[in-house]
mmCIF file of C-alpha atoms in Angstrom:
data_model
loop_
_atom_site.group_PDB
_atom_site.id
_atom_site.type_symbol
_atom_site.label_atom_id
_atom_site.label_comp_id
_atom_site.label_asym_id
_atom_site.label_seq_id
_atom_site.Cartn_x
_atom_site.Cartn_y
_atom_site.Cartn_z
ATOM 1 C CA MET A 1 41.355 -72.345 83.730
ATOM 2 C CA ASN A 2 40.832 -75.927 84.827
ATOM 3 C CA PRO A 3 37.370 -76.417 86.420
ATOM 4 C CA LYS A 4 38.744 -78.786 89.052
ATOM 5 C CA LEU A 5 41.270 -76.149 90.095
ATOM 6 C CA ILE A 6 38.568 -73.502 90.429
ATOM 7 C CA LYS A 7 36.394 -75.809 92.535
ATOM 8 C CA THR A 8 39.351 -76.732 94.730
ATOM 9 C CA LEU A 9 40.295 -73.088 95.269
ATOM 10 C CA LEU A 10 36.741 -72.124 96.192
ATOM 11 C CA ILE A 11 36.383 -74.978 98.704
ATOM 12 C CA ALA A 12 39.826 -74.277 100.171
ATOM 13 C CA GLY A 13 38.932 -70.604 100.499
ATOM 14 C CA ALA A 14 35.671 -71.436 102.254
ATOM 15 C CA ILE A 15 37.409 -73.770 104.714
ATOM 16 C CA GLY A 16 40.186 -71.245 105.320
ATOM 17 C CA PHE A 17 37.789 -68.377 105.985
ATOM 18 C CA PHE A 18 35.743 -70.578 108.316
ATOM 19 C CA ILE A 19 38.819 -71.540 110.355
ATOM 20 C CA MET A 20 39.930 -67.911 110.495
ATOM 21 C CA TRP A 21 36.427 -66.928 111.637
ATOM 22 C CA LEU A 22 36.504 -69.496 114.445
ATOM 23 C CA LEU A 23 39.895 -68.244 115.623
ATOM 24 C CA GLU A 24 38.833 -64.608 115.351
ATOM 25 C CA LEU A 25 35.572 -65.352 117.182
ATOM 26 C CA GLN A 26 37.549 -66.541 120.211
ATOM 27 C CA ARG A 27 39.505 -63.293 120.208
ATOM 28 C CA THR A 28 36.712 -60.759 119.551
ATOM 29 C CA ASP A 29 32.939 -60.437 119.337
ATOM 30 C CA ILE A 30 30.826 -61.656 116.457
ATOM 31 C CA LYS A 31 30.165 -58.083 115.332
ATOM 32 C CA ASP A 32 33.890 -57.633 114.676
ATOM 33 C CA SER A 33 34.359 -60.920 112.838
ATOM 34 C CA TYR A 34 31.157 -61.424 110.848
ATOM 35 C CA TRP A 35 32.903 -60.446 107.609
ATOM 36 C CA LEU A 36 34.924 -63.663 107.707
ATOM 37 C CA ILE A 37 31.810 -65.833 107.846
ATOM 38 C CA LEU A 38 30.357 -63.774 104.996
ATOM 39 C CA LEU A 39 33.453 -64.527 102.909
ATOM 40 C CA CYS A 40 33.097 -68.221 103.784
ATOM 41 C CA ILE A 41 29.473 -68.240 102.646
ATOM 42 C CA THR A 42 30.420 -66.341 99.481
ATOM 43 C CA CYS A 43 32.997 -68.991 98.582
ATOM 44 C CA LEU A 44 30.500 -71.791 99.232
ATOM 45 C CA LEU A 45 27.798 -70.150 97.134
ATOM 46 C CA SER A 46 30.293 -69.456 94.346
ATOM 47 C CA PHE A 47 31.318 -73.114 94.424
ATOM 48 C CA GLN A 48 27.694 -74.221 94.128
ATOM 49 C CA TYR A 49 27.007 -71.758 91.303
ATOM 50 C CA TYR A 50 30.100 -72.849 89.388
ATOM 51 C CA ARG A 51 29.301 -76.554 89.876
ATOM 52 C CA ILE A 52 25.730 -76.113 88.606
ATOM 53 C CA LYS A 53 26.860 -73.881 85.723
ATOM 54 C CA ILE A 54 29.354 -76.509 84.532
ATOM 55 C CA GLY A 55 26.731 -79.242 84.966
ATOM 56 C CA GLU A 56 24.233 -77.436 82.730
ATOM 57 C CA THR A 57 26.650 -76.598 79.946
ATOM 58 C CA GLY A 58 28.335 -79.975 79.999
ATOM 59 C CA ILE A 59 32.041 -80.418 79.658
ATOM 60 C CA PRO A 60 33.998 -77.212 79.072
ATOM 61 C CA THR A 61 35.836 -76.812 75.802
ATOM 62 C CA GLY A 62 39.165 -78.561 75.568
ATOM 63 C CA GLU A 63 38.378 -81.507 77.832
ATOM 64 C CA LYS A 64 37.532 -85.051 76.847
ATOM 65 C CA PRO A 65 34.533 -86.813 78.331
ATOM 66 C CA LYS A 66 35.521 -89.516 80.802
ATOM 67 C CA ASP A 67 33.344 -92.193 79.217
ATOM 68 C CA ALA A 68 34.620 -91.652 75.671
ATOM 69 C CA GLY A 69 35.739 -94.925 74.216
ATOM 70 C CA PRO A 70 37.927 -95.574 71.194
ATOM 71 C CA THR A 71 36.851 -93.941 67.977
ATOM 72 C CA GLY A 72 36.788 -97.163 65.974
ATOM 73 C CA THR A 73 34.124 -99.804 66.407
ATOM 74 C CA LYS A 74 34.943 -103.383 67.265
ATOM 75 C CA LYS A 75 33.032 -106.405 66.147
ATOM 76 C CA ALA A 76 31.471 -108.421 68.899
ATOM 77 C CA SER A 77 33.178 -111.748 69.409
ATOM 78 C CA PRO A 78 30.935 -114.801 69.008
ATOM 79 C CA THR A 79 29.839 -116.333 72.277
ATOM 80 C CA LYS A 80 30.609 -119.944 72.981
ATOM 81 C CA ARG A 81 27.726 -122.216 73.786
ATOM 82 C CA LYS A 82 28.012 -124.996 76.289
ATOM 83 C CA ARG A 83 27.407 -128.462 74.985
ATOM 84 C CA LYS A 84 25.117 -130.812 76.809
#
């Protein structure tokens, strides 16, 4: 699965659970709606874990690095000198 998609889903889940918790908090007590904030925190911690895990292992298999240039090497062009 695409790592950007996983990160996006985890952040969207965290934001969604937080909004649901705020709406539920207005309707009931905190003791009846604490599970929503726990799900929000779980999504945030999962996002952090996944981000650090990908950072340690580098780029997942099947993806190209962003800074990869062309495979061939080019000769440097001679620089022009200014005449006095």
